[in-house]
Short mmCIF file of N, CA and C in Angstrom, two decimals:
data_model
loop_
_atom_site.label_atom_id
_atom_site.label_comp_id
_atom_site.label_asym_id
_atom_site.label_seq_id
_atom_site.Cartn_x
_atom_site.Cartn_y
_atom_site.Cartn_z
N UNK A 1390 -18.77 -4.59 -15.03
CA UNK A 1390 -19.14 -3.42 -15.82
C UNK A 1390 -20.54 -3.64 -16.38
N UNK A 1391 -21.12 -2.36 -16.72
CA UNK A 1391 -22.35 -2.83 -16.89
C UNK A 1391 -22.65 -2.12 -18.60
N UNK A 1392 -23.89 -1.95 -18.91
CA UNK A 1392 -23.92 -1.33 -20.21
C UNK A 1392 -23.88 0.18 -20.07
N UNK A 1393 -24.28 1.03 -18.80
CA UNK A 1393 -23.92 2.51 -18.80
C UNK A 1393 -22.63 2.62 -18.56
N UNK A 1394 -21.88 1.37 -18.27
CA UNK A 1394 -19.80 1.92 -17.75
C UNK A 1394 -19.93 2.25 -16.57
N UNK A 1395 -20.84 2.11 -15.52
CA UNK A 1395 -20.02 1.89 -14.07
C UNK A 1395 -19.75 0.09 -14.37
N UNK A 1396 -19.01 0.18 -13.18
CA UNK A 1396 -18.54 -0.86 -12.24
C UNK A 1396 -19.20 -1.09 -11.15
N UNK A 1397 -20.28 -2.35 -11.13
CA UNK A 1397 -20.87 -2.42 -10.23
C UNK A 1397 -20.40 -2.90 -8.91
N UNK A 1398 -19.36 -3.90 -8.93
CA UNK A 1398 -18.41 -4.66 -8.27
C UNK A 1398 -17.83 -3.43 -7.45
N UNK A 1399 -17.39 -1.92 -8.14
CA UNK A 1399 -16.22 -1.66 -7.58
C UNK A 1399 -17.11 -0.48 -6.36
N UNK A 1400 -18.59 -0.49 -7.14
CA UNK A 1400 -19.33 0.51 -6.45
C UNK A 1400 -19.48 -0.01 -4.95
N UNK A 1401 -19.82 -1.62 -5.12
CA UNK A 1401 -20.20 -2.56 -4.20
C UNK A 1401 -19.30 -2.77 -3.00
N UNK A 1402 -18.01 -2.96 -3.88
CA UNK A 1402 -16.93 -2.62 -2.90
C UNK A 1402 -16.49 -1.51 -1.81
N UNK A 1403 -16.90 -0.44 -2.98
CA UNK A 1403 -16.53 0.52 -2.13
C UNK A 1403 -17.19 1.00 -1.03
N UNK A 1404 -18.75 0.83 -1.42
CA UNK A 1404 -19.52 0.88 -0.05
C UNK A 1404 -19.35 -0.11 0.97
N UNK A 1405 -18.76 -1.32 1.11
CA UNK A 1405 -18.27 -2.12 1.98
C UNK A 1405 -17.22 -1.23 2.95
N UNK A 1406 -16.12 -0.58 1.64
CA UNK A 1406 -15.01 -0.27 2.38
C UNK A 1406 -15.70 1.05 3.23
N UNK A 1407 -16.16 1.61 3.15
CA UNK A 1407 -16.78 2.68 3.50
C UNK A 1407 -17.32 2.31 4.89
N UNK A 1408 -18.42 2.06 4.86
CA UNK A 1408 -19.17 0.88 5.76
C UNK A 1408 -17.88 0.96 7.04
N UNK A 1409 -17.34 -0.01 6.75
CA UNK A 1409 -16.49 -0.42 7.33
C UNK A 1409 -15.35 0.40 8.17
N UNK A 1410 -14.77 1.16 7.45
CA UNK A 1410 -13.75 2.10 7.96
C UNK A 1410 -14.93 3.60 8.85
N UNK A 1411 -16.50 3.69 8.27
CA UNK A 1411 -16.85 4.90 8.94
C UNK A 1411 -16.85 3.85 10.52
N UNK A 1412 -17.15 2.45 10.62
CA UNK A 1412 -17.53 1.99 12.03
C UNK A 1412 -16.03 2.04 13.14
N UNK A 1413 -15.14 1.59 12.30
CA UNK A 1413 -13.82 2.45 12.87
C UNK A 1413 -13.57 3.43 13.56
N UNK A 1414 -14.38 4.35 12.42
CA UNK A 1414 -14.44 6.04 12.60
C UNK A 1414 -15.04 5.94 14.12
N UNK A 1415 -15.91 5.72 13.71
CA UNK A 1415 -16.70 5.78 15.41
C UNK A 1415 -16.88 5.35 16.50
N UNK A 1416 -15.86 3.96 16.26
CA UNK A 1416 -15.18 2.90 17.63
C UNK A 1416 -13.93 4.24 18.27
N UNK A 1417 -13.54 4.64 17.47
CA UNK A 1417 -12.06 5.71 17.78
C UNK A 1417 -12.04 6.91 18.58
N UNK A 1418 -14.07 7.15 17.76
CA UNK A 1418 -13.90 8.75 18.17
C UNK A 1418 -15.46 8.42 18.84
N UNK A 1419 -15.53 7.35 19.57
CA UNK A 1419 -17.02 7.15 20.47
C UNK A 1419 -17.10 8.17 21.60
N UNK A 1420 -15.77 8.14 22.50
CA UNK A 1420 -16.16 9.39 23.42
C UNK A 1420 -16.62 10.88 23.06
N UNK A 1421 -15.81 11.40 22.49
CA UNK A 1421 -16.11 12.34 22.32
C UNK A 1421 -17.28 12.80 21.43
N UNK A 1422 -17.80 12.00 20.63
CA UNK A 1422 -18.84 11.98 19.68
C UNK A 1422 -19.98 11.87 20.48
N UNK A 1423 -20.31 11.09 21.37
CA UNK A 1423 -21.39 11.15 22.71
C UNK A 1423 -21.26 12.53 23.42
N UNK A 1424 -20.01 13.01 24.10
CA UNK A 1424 -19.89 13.83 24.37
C UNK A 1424 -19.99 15.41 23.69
N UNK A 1425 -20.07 15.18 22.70
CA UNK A 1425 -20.53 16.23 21.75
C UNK A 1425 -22.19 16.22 21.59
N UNK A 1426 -22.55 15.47 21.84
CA UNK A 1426 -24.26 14.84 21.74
C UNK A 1426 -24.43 15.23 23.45
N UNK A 1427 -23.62 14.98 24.22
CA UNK A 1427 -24.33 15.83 26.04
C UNK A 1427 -24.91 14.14 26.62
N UNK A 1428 -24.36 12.84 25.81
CA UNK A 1428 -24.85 11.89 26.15
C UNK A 1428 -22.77 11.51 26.94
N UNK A 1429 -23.34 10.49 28.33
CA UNK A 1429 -22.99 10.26 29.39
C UNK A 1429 -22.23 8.69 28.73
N UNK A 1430 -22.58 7.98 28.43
CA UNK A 1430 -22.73 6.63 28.43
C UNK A 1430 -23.33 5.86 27.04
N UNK A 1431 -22.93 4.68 26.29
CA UNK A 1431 -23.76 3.96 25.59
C UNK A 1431 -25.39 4.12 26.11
N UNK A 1432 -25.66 3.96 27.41
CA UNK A 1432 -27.12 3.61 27.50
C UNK A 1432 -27.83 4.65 26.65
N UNK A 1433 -27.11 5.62 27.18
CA UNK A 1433 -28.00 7.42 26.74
C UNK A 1433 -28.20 7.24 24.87
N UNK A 1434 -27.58 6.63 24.11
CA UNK A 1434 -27.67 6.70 23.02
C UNK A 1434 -28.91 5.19 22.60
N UNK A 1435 -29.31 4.78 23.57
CA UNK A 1435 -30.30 3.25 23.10
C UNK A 1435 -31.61 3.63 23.14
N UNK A 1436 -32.68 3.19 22.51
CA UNK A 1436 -34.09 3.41 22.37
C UNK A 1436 -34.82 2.54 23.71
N UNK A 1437 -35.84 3.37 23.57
CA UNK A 1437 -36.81 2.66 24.69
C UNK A 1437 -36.80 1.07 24.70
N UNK A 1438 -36.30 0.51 23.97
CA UNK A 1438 -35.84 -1.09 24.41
C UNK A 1438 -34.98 -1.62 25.02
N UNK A 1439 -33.86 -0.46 25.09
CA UNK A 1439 -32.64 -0.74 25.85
C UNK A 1439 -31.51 -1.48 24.70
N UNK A 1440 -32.02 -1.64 23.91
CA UNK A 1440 -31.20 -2.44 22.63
C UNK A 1440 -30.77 -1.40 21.45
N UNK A 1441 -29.62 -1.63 20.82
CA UNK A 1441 -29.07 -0.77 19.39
C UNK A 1441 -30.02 -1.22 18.76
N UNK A 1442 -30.74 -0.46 17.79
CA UNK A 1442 -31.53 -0.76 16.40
C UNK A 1442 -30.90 -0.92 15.40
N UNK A 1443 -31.07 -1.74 14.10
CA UNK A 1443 -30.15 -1.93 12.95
C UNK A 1443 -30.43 -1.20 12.15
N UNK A 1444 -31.26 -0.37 12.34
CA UNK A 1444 -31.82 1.03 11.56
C UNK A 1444 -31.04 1.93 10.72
N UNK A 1445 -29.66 2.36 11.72
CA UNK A 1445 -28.83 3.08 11.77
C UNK A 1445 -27.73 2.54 10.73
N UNK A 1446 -27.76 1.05 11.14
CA UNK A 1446 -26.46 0.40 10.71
C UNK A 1446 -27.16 0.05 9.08
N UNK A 1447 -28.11 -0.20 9.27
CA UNK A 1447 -28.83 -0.40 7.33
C UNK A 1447 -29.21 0.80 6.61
N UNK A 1448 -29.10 1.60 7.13
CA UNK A 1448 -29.21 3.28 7.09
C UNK A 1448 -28.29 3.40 6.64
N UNK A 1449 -27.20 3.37 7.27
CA UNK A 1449 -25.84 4.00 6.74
C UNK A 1449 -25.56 3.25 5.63
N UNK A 1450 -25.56 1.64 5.37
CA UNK A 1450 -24.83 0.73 4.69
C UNK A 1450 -25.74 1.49 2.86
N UNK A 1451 -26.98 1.53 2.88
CA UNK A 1451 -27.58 2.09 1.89
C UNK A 1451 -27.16 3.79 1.45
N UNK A 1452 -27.17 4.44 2.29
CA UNK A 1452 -26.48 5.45 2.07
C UNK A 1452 -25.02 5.42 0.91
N UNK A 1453 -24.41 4.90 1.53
CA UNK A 1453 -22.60 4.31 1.35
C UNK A 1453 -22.82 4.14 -0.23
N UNK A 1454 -24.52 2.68 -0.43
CA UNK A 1454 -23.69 2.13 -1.43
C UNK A 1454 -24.51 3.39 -2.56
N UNK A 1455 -25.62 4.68 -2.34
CA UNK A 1455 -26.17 5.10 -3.21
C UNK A 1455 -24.66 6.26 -3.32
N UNK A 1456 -24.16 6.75 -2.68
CA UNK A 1456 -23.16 7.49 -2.88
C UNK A 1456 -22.00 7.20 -3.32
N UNK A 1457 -21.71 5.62 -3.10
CA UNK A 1457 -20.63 4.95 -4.16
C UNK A 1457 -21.53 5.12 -5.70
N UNK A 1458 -22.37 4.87 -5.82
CA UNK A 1458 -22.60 4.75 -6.98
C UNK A 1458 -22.74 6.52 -7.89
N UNK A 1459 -23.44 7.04 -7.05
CA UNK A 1459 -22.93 8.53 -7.68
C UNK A 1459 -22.20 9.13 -7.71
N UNK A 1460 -20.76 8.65 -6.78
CA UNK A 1460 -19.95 9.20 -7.48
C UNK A 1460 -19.31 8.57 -8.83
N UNK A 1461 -19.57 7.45 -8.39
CA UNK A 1461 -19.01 6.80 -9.75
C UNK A 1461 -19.41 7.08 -11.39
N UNK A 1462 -20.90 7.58 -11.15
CA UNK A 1462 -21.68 8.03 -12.18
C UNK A 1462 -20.99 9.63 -12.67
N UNK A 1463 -20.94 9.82 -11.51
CA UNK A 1463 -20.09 11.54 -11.37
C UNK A 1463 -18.38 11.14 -12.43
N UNK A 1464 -17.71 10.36 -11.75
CA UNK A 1464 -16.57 10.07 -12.67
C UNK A 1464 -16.58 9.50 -13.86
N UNK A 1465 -18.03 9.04 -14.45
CA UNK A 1465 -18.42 7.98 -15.31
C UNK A 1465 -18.57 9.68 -16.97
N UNK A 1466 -19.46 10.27 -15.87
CA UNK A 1466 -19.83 11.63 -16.75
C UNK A 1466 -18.62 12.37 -17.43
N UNK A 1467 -17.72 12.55 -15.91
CA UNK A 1467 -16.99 13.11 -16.61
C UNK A 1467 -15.99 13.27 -17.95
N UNK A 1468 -16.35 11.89 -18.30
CA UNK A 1468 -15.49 11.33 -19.77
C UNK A 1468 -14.59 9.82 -18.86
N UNK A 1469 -13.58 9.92 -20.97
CA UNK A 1469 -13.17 8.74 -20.50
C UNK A 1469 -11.47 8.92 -20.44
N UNK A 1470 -11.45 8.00 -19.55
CA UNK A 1470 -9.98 8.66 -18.45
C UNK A 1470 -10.49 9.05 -17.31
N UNK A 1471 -11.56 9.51 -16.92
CA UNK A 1471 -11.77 10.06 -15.80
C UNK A 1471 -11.30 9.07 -14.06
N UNK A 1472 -11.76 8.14 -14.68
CA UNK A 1472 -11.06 6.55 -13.66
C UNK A 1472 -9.76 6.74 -13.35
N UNK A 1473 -9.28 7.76 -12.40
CA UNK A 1473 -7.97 7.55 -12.10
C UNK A 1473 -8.15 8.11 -10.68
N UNK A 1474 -7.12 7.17 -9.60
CA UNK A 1474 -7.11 7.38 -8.79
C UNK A 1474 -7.17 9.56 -8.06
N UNK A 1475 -6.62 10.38 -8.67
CA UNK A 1475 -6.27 11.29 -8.49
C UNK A 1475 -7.76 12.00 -8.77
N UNK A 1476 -7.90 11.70 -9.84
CA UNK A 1476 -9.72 12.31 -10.17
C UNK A 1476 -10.40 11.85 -9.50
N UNK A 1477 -10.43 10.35 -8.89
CA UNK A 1477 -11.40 9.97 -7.90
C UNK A 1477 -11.28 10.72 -6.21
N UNK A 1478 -10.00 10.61 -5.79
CA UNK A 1478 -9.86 11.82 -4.89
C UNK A 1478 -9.96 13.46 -5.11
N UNK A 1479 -10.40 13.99 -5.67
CA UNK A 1479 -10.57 15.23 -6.44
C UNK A 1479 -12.10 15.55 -6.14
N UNK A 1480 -12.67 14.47 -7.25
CA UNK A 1480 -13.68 14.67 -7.50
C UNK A 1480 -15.06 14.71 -5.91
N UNK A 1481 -13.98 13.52 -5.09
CA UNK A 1481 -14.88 13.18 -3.46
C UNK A 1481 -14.22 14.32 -2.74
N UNK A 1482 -13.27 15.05 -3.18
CA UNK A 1482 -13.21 16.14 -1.87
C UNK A 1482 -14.74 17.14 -2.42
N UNK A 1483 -14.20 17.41 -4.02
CA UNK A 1483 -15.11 18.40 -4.47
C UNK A 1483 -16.56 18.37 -3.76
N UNK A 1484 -17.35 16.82 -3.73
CA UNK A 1484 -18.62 16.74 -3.36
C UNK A 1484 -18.38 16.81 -1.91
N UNK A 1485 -17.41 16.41 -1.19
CA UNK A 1485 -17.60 16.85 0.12
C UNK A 1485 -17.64 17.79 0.82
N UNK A 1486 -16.75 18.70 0.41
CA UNK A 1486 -16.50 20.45 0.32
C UNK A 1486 -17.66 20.95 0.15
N UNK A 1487 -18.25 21.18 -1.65
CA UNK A 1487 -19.68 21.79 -1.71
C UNK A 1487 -20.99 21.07 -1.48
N UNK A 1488 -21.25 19.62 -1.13
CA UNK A 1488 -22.18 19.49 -0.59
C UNK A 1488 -22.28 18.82 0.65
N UNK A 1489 -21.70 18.05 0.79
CA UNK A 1489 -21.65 17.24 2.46
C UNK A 1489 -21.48 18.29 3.56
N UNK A 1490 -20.19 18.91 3.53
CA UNK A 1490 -19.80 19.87 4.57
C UNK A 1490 -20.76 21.02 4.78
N UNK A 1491 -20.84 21.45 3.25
CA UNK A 1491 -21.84 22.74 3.59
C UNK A 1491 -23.04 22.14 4.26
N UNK A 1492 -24.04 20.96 3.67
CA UNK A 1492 -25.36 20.84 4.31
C UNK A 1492 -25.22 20.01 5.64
N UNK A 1493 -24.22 19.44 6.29
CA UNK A 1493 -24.22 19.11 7.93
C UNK A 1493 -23.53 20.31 8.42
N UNK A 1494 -22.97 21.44 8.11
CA UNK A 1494 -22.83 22.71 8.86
C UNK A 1494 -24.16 23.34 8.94
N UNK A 1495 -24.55 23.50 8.00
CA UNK A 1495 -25.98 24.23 8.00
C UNK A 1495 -27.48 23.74 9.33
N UNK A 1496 -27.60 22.23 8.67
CA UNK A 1496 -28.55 21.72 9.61
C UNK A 1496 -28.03 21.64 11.23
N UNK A 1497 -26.66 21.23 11.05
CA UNK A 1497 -26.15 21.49 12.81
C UNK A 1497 -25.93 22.85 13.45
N UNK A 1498 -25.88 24.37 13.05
CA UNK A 1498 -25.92 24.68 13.09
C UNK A 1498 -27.00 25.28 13.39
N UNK A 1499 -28.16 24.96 12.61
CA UNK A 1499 -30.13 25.32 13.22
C UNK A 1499 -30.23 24.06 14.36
N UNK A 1500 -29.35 23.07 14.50
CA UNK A 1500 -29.63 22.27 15.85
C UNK A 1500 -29.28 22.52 16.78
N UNK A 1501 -28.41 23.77 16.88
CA UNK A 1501 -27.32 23.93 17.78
C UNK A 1501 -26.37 22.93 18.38
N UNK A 1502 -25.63 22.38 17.33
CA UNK A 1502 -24.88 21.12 17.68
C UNK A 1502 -23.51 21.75 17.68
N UNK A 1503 -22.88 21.52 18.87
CA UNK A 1503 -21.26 21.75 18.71
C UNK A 1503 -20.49 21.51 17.57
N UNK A 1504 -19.84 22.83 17.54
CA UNK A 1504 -18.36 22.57 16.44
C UNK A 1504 -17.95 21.29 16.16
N UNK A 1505 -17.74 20.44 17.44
CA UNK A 1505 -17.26 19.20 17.52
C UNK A 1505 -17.81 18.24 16.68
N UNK A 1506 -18.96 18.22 17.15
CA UNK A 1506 -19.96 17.05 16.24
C UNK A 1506 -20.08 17.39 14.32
N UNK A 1507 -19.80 18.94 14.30
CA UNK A 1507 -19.70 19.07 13.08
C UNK A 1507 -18.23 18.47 12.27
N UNK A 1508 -17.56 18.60 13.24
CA UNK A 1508 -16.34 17.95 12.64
C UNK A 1508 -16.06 16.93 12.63
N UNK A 1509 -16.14 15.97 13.50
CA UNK A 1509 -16.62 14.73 13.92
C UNK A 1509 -16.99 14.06 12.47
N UNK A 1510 -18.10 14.23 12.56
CA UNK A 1510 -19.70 13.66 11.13
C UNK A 1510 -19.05 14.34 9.74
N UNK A 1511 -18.42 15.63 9.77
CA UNK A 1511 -18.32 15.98 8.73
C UNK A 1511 -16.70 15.07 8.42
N UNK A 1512 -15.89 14.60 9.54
CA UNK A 1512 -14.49 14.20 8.99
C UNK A 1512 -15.13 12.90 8.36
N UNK A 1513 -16.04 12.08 9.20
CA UNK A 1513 -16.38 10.61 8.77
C UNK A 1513 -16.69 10.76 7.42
N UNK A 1514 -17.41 11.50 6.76
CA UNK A 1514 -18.30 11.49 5.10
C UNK A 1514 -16.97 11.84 4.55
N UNK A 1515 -15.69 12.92 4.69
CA UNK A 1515 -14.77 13.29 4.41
C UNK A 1515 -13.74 11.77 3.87
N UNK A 1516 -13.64 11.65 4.94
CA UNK A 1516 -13.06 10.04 4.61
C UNK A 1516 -13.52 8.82 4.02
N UNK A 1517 -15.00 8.63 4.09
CA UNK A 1517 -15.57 8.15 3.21
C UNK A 1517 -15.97 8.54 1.90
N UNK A 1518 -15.91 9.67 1.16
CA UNK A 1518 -16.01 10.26 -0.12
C UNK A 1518 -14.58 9.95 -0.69
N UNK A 1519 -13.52 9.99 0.65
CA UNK A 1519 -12.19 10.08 -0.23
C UNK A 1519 -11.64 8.15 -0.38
N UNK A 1520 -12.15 7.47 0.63
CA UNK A 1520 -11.96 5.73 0.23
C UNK A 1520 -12.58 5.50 -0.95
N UNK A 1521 -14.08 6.04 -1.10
CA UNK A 1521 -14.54 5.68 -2.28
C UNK A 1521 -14.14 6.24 -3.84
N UNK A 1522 -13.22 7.30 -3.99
CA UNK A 1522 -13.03 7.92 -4.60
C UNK A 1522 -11.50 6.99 -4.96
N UNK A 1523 -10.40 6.56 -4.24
CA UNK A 1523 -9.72 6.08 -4.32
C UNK A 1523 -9.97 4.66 -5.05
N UNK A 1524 -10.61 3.85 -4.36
CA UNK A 1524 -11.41 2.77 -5.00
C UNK A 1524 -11.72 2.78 -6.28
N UNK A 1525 -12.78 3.52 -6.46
CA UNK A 1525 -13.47 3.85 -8.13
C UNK A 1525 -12.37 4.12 -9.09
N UNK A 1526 -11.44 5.10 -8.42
CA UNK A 1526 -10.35 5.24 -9.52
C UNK A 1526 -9.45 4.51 -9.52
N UNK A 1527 -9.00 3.53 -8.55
CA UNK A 1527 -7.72 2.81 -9.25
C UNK A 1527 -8.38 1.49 -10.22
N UNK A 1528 -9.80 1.45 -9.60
CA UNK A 1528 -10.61 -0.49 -10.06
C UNK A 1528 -11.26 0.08 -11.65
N UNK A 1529 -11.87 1.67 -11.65
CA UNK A 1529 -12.14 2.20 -12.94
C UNK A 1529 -13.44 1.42 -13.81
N UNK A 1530 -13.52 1.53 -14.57
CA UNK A 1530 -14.98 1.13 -15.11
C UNK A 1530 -14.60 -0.66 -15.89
#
């Protein structure tokens, strides 16, 4: 705990768990997620080196842990009690609903990216708003 009342530990955590379960996400749902992209094969998704970049993978991991931490700030605001598992799932549908979902429908939509891929990307943040939300609220400030 710190002197504003997050939990830095649990923020830390949770972007691990996050991390972790979105690479799941996308070991599970690799075909069709390429195939929603019009890509054939792993190769089609590699850069002119022929190699994965860690770009993506330190990309995401920073992402995870700035969004563990706002929501936590988000449950931190809301008062005290707010640390409960049920508010932490609540509160990550809420941000996923009005802002995750709406702004990857929007931009995929001016990309012309299949339904698929919207659901796809939008289930992964879905499930990751709701691990971290679970997390924050049962570990609490």
């Amino acid at each position: 705990m710190s002197g504003v009342g997050i939990n830095y530990w649990a923020v830390l955590v949770s972007a691990i768990a996050a991390w972790l379960l979105g690479a799941a996400y996308y070991m599970a749902l690799a075909k069709p997620w390429m195939a929603a992209h019009g890509w054939n094969n792993e190769a089609d998704m590699l850069g002119p080196t022929g190699k994965t970049s860690p770009i993506p993978f330190i990309t995401s991991f920073v992402a995870e842990l700035i969004m563990a931490w706002m929501l936590a700030g988000i449950l931190f605001h809301v008062g005290k009690g707010a640390f409960t598992i049920m508010n932490g799932i609540i509160s990550a549908f809420l941000i996923w609903a009005g802002f995750v979902a709406t702004t990857i429908s929007v931009n995929y939509a001016f990309s012309k990216k299949p339904p698929m891929l919207i659901a796809i990307d939008a289930g992964h943040w879905l499930a990751v708003l709701l691990l971290m939300g679970i997390i924050l609220g049962a570990w609490g400030v």
